[in-house]
PDB file of C-alpha atoms and ligand atoms in Angstrom:
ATOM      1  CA  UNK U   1      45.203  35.003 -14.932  1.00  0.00           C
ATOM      2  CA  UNK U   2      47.344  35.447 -18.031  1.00  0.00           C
ATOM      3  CA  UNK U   3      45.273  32.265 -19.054  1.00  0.00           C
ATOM      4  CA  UNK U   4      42.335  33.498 -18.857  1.00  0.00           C
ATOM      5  CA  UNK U   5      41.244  33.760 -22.350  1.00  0.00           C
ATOM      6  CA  UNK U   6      42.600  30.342 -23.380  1.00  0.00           C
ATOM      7  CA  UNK U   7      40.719  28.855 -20.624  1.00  0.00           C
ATOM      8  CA  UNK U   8      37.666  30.550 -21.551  1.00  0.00           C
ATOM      9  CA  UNK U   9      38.224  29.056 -25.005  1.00  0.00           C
ATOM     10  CA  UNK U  10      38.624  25.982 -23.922  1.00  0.00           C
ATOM     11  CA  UNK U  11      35.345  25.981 -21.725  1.00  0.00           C
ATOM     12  CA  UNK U  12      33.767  26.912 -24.856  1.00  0.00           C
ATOM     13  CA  UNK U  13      34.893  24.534 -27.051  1.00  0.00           C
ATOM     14  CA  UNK U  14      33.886  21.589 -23.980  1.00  0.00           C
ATOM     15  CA  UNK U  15      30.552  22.961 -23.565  1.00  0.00           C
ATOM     16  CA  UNK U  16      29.942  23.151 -27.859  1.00  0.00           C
ATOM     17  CA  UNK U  17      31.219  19.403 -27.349  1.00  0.00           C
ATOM     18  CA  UNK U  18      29.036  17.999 -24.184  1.00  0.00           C
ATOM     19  CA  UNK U  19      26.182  19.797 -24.653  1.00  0.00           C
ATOM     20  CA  UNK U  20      23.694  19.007 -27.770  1.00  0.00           C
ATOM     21  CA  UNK U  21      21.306  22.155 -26.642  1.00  0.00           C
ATOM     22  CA  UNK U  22      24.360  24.299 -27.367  1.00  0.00           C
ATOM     23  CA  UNK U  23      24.174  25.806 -30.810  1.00  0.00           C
ATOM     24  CA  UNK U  24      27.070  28.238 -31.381  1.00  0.00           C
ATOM     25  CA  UNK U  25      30.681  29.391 -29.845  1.00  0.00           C
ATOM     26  CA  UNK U  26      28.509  32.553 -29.623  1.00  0.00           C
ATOM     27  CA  UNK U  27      25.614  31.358 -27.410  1.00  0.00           C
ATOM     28  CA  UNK U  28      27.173  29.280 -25.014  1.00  0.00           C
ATOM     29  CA  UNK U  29      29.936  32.281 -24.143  1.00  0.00           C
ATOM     30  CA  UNK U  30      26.757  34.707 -23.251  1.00  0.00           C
ATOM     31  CA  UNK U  31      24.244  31.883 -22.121  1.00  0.00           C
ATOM     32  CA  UNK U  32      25.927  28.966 -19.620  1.00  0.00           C
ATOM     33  CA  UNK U  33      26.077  30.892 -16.335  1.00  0.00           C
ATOM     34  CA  UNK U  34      28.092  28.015 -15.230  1.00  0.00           C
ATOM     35  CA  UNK U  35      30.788  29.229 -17.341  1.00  0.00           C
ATOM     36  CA  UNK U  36      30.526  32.472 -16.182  1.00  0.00           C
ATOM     37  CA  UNK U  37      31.030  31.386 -12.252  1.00  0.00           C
ATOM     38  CA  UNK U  38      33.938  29.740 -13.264  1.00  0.00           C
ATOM     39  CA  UNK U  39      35.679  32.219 -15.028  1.00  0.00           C
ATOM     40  CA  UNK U  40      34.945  34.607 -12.131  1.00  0.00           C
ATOM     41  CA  UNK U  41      36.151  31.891  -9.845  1.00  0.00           C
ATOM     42  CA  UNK U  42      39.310  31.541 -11.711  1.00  0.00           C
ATOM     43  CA  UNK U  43      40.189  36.104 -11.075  1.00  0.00           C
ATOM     44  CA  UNK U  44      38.525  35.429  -7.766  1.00  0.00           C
ATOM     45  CA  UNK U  45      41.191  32.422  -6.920  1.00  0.00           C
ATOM     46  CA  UNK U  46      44.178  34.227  -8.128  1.00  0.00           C
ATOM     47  CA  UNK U  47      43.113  37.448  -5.658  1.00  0.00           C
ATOM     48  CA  UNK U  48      42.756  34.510  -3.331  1.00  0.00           C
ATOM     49  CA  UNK U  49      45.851  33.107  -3.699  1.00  0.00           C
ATOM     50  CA  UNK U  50      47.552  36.353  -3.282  1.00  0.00           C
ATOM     51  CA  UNK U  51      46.070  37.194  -0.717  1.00  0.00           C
ATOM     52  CA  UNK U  52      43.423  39.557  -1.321  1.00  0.00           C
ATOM     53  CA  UNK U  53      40.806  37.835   0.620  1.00  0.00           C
ATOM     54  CA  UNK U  54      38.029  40.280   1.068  1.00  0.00           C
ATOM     55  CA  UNK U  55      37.973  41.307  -2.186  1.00  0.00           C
ATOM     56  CA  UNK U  56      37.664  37.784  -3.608  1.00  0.00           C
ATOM     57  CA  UNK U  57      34.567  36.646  -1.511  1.00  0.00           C
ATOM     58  CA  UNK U  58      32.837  39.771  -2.243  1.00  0.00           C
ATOM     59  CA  UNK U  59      33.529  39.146  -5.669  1.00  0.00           C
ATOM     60  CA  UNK U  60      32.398  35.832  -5.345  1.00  0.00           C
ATOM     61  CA  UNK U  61      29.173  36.881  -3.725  1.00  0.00           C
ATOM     62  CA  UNK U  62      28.313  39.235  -6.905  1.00  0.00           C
ATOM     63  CA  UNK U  63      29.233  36.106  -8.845  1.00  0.00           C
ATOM     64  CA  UNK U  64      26.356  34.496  -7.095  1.00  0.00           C
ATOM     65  CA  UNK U  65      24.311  36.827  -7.140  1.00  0.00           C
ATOM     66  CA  UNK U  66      24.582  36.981 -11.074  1.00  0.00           C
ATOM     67  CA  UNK U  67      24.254  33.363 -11.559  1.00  0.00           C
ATOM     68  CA  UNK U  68      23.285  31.792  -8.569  1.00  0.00           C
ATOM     69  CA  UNK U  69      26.305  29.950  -8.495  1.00  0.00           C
ATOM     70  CA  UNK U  70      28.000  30.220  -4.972  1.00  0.00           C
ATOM     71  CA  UNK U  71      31.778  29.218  -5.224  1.00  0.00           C
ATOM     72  CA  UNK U  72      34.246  29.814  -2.488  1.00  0.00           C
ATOM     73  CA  UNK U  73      37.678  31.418  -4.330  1.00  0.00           C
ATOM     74  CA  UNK U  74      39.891  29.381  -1.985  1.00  0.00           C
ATOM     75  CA  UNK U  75      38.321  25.830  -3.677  1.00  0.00           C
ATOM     76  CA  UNK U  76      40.476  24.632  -6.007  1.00  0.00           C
ATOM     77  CA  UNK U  77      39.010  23.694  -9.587  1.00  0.00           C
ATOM     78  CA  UNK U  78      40.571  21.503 -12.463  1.00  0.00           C
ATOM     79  CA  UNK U  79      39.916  22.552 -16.041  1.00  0.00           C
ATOM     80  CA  UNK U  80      37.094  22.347 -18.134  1.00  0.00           C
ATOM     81  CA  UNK U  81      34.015  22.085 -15.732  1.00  0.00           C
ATOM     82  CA  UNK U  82      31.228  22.246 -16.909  1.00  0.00           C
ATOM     83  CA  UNK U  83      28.333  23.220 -14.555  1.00  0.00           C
ATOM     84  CA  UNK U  84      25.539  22.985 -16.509  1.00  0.00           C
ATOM     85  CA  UNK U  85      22.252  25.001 -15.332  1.00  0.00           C
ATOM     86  CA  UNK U  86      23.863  25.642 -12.404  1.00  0.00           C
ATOM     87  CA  UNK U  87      21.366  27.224 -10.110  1.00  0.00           C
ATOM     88  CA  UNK U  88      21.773  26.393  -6.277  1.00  0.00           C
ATOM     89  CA  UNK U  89      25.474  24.451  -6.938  1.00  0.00           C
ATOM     90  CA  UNK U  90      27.516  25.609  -4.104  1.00  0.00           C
ATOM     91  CA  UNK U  91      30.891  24.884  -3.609  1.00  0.00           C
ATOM     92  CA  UNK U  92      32.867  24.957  -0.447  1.00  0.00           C
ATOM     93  CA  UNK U  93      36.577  26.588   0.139  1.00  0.00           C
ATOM     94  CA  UNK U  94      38.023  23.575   0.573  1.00  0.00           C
ATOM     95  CA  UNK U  95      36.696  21.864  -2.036  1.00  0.00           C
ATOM     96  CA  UNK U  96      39.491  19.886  -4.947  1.00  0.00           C
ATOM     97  CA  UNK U  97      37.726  19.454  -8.219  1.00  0.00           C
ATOM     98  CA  UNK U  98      39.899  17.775 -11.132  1.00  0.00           C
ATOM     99  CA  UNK U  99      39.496  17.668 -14.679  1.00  0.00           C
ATOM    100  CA  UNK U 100      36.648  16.891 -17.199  1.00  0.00           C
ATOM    101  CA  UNK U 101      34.231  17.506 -14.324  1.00  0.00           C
ATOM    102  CA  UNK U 102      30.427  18.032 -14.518  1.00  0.00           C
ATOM    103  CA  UNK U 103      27.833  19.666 -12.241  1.00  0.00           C
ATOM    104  CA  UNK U 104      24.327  19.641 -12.903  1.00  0.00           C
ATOM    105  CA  UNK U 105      22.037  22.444 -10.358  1.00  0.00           C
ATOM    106  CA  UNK U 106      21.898  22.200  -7.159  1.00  0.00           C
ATOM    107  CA  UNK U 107      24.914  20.037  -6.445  1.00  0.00           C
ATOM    108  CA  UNK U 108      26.401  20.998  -3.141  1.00  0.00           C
ATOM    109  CA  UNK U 109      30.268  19.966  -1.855  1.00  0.00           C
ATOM    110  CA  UNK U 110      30.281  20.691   1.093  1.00  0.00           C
ATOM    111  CA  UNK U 111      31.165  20.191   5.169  1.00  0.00           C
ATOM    112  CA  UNK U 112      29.145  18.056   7.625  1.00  0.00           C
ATOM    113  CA  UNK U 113      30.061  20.861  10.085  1.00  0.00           C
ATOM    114  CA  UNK U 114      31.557  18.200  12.101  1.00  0.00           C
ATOM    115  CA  UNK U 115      35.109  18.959  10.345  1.00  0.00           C
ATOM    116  CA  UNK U 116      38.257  21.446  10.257  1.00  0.00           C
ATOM    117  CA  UNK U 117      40.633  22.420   7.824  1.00  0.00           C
ATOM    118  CA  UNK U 118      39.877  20.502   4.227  1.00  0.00           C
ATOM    119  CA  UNK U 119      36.139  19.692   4.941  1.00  0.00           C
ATOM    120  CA  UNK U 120      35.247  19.596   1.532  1.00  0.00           C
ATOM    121  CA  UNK U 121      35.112  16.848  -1.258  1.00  0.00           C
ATOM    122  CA  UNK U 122      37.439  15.902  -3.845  1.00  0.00           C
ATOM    123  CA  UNK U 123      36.406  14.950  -7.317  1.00  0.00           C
ATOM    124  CA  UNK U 124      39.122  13.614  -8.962  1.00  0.00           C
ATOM    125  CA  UNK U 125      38.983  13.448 -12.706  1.00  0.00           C
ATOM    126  CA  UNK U 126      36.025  12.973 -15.061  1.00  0.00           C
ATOM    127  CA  UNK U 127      33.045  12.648 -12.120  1.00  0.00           C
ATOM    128  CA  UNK U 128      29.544  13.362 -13.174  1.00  0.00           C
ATOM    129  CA  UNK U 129      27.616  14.310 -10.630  1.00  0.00           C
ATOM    130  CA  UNK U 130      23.702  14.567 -10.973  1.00  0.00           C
ATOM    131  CA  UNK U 131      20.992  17.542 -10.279  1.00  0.00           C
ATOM    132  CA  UNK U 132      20.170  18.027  -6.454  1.00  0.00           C
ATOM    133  CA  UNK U 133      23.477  15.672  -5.481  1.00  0.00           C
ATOM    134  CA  UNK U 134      24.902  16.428  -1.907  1.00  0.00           C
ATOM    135  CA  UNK U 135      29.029  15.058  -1.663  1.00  0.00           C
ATOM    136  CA  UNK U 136      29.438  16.178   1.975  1.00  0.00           C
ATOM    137  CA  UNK U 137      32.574  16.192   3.982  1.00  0.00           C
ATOM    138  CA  UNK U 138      36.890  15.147   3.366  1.00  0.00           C
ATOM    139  CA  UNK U 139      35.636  12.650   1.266  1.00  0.00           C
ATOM    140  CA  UNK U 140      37.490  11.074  -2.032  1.00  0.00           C
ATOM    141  CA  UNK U 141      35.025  10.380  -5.568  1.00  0.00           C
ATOM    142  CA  UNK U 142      37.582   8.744  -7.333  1.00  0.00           C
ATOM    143  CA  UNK U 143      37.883   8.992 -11.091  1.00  0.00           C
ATOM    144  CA  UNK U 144      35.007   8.269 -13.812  1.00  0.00           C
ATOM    145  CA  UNK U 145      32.570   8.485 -11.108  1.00  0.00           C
ATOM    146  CA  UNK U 146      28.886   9.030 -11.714  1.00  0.00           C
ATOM    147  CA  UNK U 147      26.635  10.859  -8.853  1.00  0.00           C
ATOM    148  CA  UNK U 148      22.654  10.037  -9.087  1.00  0.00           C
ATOM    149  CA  UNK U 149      20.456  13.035  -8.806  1.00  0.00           C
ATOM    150  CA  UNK U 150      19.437  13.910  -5.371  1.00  0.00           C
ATOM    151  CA  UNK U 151      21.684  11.225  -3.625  1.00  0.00           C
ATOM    152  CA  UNK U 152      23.517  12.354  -0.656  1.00  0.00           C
ATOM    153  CA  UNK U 153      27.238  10.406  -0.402  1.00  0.00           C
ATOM    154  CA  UNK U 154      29.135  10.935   2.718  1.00  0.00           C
ATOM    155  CA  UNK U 155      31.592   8.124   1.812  1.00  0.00           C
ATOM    156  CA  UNK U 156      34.595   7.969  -0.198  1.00  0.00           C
ATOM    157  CA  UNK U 157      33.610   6.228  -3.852  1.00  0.00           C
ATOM    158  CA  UNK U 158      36.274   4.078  -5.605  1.00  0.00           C
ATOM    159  CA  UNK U 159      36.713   4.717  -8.941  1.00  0.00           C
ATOM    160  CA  UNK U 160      34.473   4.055 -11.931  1.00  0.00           C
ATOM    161  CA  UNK U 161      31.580   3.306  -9.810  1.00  0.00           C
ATOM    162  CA  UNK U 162      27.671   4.615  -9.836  1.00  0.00           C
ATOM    163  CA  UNK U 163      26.260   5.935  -7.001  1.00  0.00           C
ATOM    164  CA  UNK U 164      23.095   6.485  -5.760  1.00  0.00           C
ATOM    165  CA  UNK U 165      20.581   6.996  -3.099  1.00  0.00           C
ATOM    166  CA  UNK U 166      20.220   8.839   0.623  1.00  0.00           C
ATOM    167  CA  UNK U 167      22.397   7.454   2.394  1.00  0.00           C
ATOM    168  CA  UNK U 168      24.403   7.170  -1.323  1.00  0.00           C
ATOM    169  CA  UNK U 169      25.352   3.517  -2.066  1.00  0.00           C
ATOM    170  CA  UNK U 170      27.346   1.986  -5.211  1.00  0.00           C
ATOM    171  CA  UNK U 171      25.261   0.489  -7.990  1.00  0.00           C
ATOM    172  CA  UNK U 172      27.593  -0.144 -10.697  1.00  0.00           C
ATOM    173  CA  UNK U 173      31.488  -0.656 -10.041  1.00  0.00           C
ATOM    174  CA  UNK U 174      33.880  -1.202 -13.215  1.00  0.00           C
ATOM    175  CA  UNK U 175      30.282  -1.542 -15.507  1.00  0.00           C
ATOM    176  CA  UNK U 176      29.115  -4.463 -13.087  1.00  0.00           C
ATOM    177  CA  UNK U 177      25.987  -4.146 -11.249  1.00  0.00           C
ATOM    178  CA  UNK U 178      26.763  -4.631  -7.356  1.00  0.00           C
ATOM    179  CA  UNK U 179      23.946  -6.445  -5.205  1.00  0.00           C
ATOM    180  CA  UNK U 180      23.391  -5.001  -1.649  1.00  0.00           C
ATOM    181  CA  UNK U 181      22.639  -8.102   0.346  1.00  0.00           C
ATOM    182  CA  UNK U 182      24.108  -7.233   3.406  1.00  0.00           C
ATOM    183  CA  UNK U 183      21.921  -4.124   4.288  1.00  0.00           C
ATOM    184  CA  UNK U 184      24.898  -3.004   6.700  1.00  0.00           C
ATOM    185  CA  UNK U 185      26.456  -1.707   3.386  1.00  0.00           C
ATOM    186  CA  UNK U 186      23.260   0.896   2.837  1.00  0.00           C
ATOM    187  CA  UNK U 187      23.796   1.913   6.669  1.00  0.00           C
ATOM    188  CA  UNK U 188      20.098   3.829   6.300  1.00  0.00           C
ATOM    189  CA  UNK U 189      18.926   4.648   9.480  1.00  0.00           C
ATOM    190  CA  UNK U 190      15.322   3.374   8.455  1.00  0.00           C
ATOM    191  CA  UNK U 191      16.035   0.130   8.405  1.00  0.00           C
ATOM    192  CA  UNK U 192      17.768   0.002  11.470  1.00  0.00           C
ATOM    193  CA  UNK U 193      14.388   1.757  12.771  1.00  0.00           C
ATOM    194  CA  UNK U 194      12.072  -1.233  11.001  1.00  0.00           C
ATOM    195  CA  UNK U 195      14.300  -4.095  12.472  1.00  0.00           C
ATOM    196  CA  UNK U 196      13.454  -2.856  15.880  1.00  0.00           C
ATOM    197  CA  UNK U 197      10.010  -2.508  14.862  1.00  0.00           C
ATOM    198  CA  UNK U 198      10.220  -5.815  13.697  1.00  0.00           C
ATOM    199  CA  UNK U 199      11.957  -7.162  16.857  1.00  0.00           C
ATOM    200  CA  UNK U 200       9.356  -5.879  18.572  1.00  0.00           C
ATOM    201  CA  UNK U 201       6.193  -7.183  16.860  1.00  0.00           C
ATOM    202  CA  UNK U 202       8.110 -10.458  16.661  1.00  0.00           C
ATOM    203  CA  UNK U 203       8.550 -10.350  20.827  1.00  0.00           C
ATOM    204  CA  UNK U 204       4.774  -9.836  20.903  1.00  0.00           C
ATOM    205  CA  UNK U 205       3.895 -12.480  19.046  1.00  0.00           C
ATOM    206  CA  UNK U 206       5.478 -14.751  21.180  1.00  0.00           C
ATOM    207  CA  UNK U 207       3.915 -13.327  24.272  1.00  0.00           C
ATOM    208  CA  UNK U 208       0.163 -13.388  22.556  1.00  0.00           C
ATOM    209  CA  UNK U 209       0.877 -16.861  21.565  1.00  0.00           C
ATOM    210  CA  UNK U 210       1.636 -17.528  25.271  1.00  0.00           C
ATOM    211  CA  UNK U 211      -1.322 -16.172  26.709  1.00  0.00           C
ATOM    212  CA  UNK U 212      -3.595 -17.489  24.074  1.00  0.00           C
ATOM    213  CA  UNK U 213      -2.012 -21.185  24.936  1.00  0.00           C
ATOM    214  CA  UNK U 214       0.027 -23.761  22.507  1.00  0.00           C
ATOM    215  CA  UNK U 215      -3.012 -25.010  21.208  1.00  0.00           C
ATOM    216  CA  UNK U 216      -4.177 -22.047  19.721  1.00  0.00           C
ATOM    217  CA  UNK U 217      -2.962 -21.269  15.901  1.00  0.00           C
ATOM    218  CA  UNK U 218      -2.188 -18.036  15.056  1.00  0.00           C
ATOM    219  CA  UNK U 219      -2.072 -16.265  11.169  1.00  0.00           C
ATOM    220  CA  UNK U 220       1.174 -17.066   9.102  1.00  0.00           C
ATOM    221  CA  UNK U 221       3.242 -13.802   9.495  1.00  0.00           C
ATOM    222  CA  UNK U 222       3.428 -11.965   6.489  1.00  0.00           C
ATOM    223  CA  UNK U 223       6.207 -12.850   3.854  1.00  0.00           C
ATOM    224  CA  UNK U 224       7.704  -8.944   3.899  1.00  0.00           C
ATOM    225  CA  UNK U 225       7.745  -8.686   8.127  1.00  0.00           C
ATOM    226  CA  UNK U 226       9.146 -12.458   8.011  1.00  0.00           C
ATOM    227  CA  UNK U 227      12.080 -11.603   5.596  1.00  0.00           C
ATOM    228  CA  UNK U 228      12.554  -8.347   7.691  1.00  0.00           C
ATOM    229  CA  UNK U 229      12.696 -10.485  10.960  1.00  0.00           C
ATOM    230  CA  UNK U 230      15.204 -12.853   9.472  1.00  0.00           C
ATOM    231  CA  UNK U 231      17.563 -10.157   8.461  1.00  0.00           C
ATOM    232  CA  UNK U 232      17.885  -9.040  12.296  1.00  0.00           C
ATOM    233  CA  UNK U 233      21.113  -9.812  12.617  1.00  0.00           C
ATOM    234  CA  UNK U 234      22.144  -7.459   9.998  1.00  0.00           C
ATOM    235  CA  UNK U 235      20.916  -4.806  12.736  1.00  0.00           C
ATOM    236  CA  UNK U 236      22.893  -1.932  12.315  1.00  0.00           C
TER     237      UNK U 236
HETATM  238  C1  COA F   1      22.821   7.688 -11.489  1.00  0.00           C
HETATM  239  C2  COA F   1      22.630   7.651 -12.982  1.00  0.00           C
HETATM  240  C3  COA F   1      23.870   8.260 -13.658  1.00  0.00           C
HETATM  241  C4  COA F   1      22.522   6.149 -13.303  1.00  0.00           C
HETATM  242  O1  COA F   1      22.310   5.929 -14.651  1.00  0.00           O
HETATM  243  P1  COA F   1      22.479   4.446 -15.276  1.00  0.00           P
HETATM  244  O2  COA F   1      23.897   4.016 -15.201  1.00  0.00           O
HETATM  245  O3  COA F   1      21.845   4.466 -16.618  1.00  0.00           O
HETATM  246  O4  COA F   1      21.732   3.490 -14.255  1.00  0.00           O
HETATM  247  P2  COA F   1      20.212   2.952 -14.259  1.00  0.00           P
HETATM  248  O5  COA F   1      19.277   3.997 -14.773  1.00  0.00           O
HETATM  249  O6  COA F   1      20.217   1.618 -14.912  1.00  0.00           O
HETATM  250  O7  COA F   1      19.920   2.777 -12.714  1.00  0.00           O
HETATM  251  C5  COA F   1      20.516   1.775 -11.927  1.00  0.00           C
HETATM  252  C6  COA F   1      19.702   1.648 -10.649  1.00  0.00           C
HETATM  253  O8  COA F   1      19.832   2.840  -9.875  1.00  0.00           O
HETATM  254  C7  COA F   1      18.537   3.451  -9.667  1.00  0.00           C
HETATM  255  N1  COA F   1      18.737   4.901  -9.827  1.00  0.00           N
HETATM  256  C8  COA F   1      19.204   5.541 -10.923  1.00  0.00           C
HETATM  257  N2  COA F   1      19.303   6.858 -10.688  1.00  0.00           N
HETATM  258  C9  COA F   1      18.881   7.036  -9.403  1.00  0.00           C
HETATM  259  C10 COA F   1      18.768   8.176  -8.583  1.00  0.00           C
HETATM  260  N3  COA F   1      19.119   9.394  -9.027  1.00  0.00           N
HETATM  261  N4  COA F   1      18.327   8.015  -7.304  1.00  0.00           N
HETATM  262  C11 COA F   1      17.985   6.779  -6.835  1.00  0.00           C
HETATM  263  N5  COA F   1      18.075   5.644  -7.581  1.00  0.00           N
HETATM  264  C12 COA F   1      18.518   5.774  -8.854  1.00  0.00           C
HETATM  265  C13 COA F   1      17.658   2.875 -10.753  1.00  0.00           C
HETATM  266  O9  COA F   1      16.306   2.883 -10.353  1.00  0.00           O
HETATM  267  C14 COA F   1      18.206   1.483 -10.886  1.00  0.00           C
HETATM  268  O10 COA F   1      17.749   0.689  -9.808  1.00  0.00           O
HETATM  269  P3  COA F   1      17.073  -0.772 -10.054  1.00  0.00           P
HETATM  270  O11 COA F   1      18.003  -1.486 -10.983  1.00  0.00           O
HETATM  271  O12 COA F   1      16.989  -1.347  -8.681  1.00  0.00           O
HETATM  272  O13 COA F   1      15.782  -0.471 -10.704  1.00  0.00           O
HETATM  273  C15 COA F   1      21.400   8.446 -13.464  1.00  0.00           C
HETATM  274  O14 COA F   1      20.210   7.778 -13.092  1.00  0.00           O
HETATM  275  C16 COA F   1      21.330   9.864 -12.879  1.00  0.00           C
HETATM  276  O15 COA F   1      20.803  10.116 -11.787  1.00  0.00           O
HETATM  277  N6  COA F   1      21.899  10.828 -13.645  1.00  0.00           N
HETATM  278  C17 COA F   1      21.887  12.241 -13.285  1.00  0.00           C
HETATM  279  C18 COA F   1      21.245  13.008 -14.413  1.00  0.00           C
HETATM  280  C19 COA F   1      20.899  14.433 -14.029  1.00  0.00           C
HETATM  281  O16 COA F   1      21.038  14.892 -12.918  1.00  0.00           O
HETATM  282  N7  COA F   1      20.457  15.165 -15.009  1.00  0.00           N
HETATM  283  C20 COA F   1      20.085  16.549 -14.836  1.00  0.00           C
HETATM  284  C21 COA F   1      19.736  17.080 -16.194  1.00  0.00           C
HETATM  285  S1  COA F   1      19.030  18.670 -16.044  1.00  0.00           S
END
């Protein structure tokens, strides 16, 4: 708390450095609403932390209200993020966040509702992560990390890697581009739905060919459904 106004100067002076829409000191302190749900989580954490726990999630809740910006006072945030729009974030209690981090709207860290106790992400240091993003569960994004928007991670991410995607999956990893060709690594439950598919048109085949006799030549199967029917071992 004694902080406060340093901090506040400091989230300025990150913002007037990040952000090439920002155009004064002046504007960002009255504009970014993402600075102003972090500067009522940091009053809201200390009541937190002394123990004043009504008080702080009501407070929280008008903080939300005001800039649509839900975040729990008992997660624990780094210095100098930056959540920039901010509309729809939500952070959960036990969220970590480190420093240097940025938020775009609609980011959500939060639980699986499978978990207790910490059931929220960390972010270590320096993570970017991207509009619509969902980091769900006691999960790790190590340092340097970058989030696509709209990808949903429910893994821990090493450290200077790219991720992207529903079920989220690693693109780039220390500024190499990483190949999935074992789709086990994407673990999306479509494909584990289209190799059965295949499986299936492929045990048909066999039977039509039966009944029709050996003699009889059927179509070349399609280059796509062949590919598909190779990979079955790579069933999930
Ligand atoms: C993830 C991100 C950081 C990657 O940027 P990058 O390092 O320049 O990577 P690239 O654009 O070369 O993309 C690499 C691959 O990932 C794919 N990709 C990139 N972003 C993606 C996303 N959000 N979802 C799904 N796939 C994505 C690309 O299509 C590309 O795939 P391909 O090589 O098979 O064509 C960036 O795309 C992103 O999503 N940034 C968030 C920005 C944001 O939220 N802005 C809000 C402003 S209001």
């Amino acid at each position: 708390m004694p902080h406060l106004l340093s901090l506040i100067r400091e989230d300025v002076t990150n913002v007037m450095d990040h952000d090439p829409a920002a155009k004064s000191r002046l504007e960002v302190f009255l504009c970014y609403s993402g600075l102003h749900a972090v500067w009522f989580y940091r009053m809201n954490h200390w009541l937190w932390n002394h123990g004043l726990f009504l008080i702080a999630r009501w407070l929280s809740q008008v903080a939300r209200w005001l800039t649509g910006i839900e975040i729990h006072p008992g997660a624990r945030l780094g210095r100098r993020l930056f959540i920039d729009h901010g509309m729809g974030v939500v952070i959960g209690e036990t969220s970590i966040i480190g420093d240097d981090v940025t938020l775009y709207q609609g980011v959500t860290l939060g639980g699986t509702g499978k978990e207790h106790g910490k059931r929220h992400p960390t972010l270590e240091d320096n993570v970017v992560v991207g509009g619509g993003a969902k980091i769900l569960g006691n999960i790790i994004v190590g340092k340097n990390c970058r989030i696509g928007a709209g990808s949903v991670v429910l893994r821990n991410v090493p450290e200077n890697s790219t991720v992207v995607g529903v079920p989220g999956h690693i693109v780039f990893r220390e500024g190499k581009r990483v190949v999935i060709t074992d789709p086990k690594q994407i673990n999306d439950p479509l494909s584990e739905a289209l190799a059965s598919v295949a499986s299936e048109v492929n045990k048909l085949r066999e039977r039509v060919q039966q009944l029709e006799g050996a003699e009889h030549t059927t179509e070349p199967v399609p280059e796509s459904l062949q590919r598909l029917m190779d990979d079955l071992d790579y069933q999930i």
